[in-house]
Short mmCIF file of C-alpha atoms in Angstrom, two decimals:
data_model
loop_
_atom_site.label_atom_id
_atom_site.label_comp_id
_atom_site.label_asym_id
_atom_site.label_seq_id
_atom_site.Cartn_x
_atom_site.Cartn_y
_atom_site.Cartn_z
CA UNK A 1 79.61 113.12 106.21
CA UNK A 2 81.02 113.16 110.03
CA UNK A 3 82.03 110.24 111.48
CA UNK A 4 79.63 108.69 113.78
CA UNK A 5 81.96 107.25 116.21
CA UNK A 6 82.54 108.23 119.88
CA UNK A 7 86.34 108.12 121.40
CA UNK A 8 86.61 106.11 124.39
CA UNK A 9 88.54 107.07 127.63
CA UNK A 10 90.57 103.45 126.69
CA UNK A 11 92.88 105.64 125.17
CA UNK A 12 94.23 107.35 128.14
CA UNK A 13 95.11 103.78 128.93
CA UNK A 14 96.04 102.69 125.56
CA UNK A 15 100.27 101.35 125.54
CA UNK A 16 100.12 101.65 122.00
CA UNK A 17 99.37 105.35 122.19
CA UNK A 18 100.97 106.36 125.04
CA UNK A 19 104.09 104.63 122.87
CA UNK A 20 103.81 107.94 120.57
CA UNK A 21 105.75 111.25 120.80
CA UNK A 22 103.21 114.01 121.92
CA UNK A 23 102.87 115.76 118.90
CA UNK A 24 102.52 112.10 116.99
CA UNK A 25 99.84 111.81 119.74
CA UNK A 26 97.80 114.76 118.61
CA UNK A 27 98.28 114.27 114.94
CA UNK A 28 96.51 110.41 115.82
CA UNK A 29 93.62 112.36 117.67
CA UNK A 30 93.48 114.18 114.36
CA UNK A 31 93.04 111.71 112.46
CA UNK A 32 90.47 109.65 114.26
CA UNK A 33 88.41 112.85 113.89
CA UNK A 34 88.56 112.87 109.87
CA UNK A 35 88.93 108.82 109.07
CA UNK A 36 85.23 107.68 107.84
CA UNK A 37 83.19 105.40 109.87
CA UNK A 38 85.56 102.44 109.46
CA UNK A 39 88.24 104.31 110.25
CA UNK A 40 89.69 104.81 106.99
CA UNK A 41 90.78 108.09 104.85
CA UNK A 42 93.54 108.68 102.32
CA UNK A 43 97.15 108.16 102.81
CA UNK A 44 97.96 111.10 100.59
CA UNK A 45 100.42 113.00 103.17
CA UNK A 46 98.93 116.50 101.58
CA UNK A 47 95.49 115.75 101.86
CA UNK A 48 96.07 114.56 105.14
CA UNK A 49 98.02 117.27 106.47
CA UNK A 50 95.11 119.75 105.00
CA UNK A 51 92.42 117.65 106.64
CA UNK A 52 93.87 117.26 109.82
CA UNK A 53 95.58 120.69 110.46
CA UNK A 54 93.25 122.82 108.49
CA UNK A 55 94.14 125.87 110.08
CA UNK A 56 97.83 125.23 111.36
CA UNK A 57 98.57 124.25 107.34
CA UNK A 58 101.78 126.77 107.52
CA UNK A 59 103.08 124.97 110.56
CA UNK A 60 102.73 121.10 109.82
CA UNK A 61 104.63 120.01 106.73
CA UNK A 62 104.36 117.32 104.87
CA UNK A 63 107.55 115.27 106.47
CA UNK A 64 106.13 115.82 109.54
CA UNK A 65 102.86 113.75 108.64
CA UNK A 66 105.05 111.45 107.77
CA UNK A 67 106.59 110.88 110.00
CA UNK A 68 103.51 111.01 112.28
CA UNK A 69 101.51 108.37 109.92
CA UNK A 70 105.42 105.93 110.36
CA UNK A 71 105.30 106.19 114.16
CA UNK A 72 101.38 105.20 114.55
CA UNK A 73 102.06 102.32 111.91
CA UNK A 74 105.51 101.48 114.05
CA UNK A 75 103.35 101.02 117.51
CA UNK A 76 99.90 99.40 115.53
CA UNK A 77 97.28 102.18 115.30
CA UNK A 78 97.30 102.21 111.49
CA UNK A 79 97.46 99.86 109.09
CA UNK A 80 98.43 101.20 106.04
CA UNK A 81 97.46 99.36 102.19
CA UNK A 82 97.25 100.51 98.34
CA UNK A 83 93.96 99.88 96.21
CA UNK A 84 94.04 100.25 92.65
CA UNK A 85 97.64 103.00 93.43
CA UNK A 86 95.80 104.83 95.67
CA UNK A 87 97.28 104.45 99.77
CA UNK A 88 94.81 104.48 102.42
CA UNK A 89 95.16 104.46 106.13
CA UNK A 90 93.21 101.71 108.39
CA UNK A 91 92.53 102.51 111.98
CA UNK A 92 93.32 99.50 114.24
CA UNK A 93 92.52 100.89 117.77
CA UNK A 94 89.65 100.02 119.84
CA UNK A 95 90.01 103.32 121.40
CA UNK A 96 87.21 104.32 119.08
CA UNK A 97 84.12 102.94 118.36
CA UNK A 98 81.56 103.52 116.70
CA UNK A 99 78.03 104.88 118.16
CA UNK A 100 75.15 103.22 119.34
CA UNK A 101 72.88 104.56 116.57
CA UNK A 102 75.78 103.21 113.81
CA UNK A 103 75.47 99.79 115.18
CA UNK A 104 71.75 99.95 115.40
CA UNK A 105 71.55 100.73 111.81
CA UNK A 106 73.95 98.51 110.96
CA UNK A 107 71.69 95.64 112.50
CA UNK A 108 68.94 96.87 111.02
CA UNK A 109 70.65 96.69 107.48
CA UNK A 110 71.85 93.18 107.46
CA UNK A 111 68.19 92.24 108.74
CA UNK A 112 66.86 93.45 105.80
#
């Protein structure tokens, strides 16, 4: 499923991502677009590099994503943790949120 969130124009603004090397920028623009809907995907530097640059695959390596996923933990984007062996990435920015109709639902749920 997409993400329901919508990016905010905070992160024009943002210190923490204006902190980033431009292509470090891009890759975290990337990856807001393929984290779930609380902002979390896989760690897995493959999978990540395949989601993120799906069609640029020959020109991203893998050390490159990492270094990318070192710099956003570095300035406090990410967060990143291990369940049960598997790494995951955790968004911290509020330059995303998530959409109206998300937190509607969500309201809805715990009223239930």
């Amino acid at each position: 499923a997409m993400p329901n969130r919508i990016i905010r124009d905070g992160i024009l603004r943002s210190e923490k991502v204006n902190a980033l090397e431009p292509l470090t920028e891009l890759f975290y623009r990337r990856l807001m677009s393929v984290v779930d809907d609380y902002g979390r995907t896989e760690a897995h530097p493959t999978l990540l590099r395949s989601s993120c640059y799906p069609l640029l695959i020959d020109k991203v390596d893998e050390p490159t994503v990492k270094n990318h996923l070192k710099e956003c933990q570095k300035v406090g984007l990410i967060q990143l943790y291990t369940v049960d062996g598997k790494h995951f990435i955790q968004l911290t920015s509020k330059c995303e949120q998530r959409s109206a109709s998300s937190r509607i639902l969500r309201r809805v749920l715990a009223d239930a």
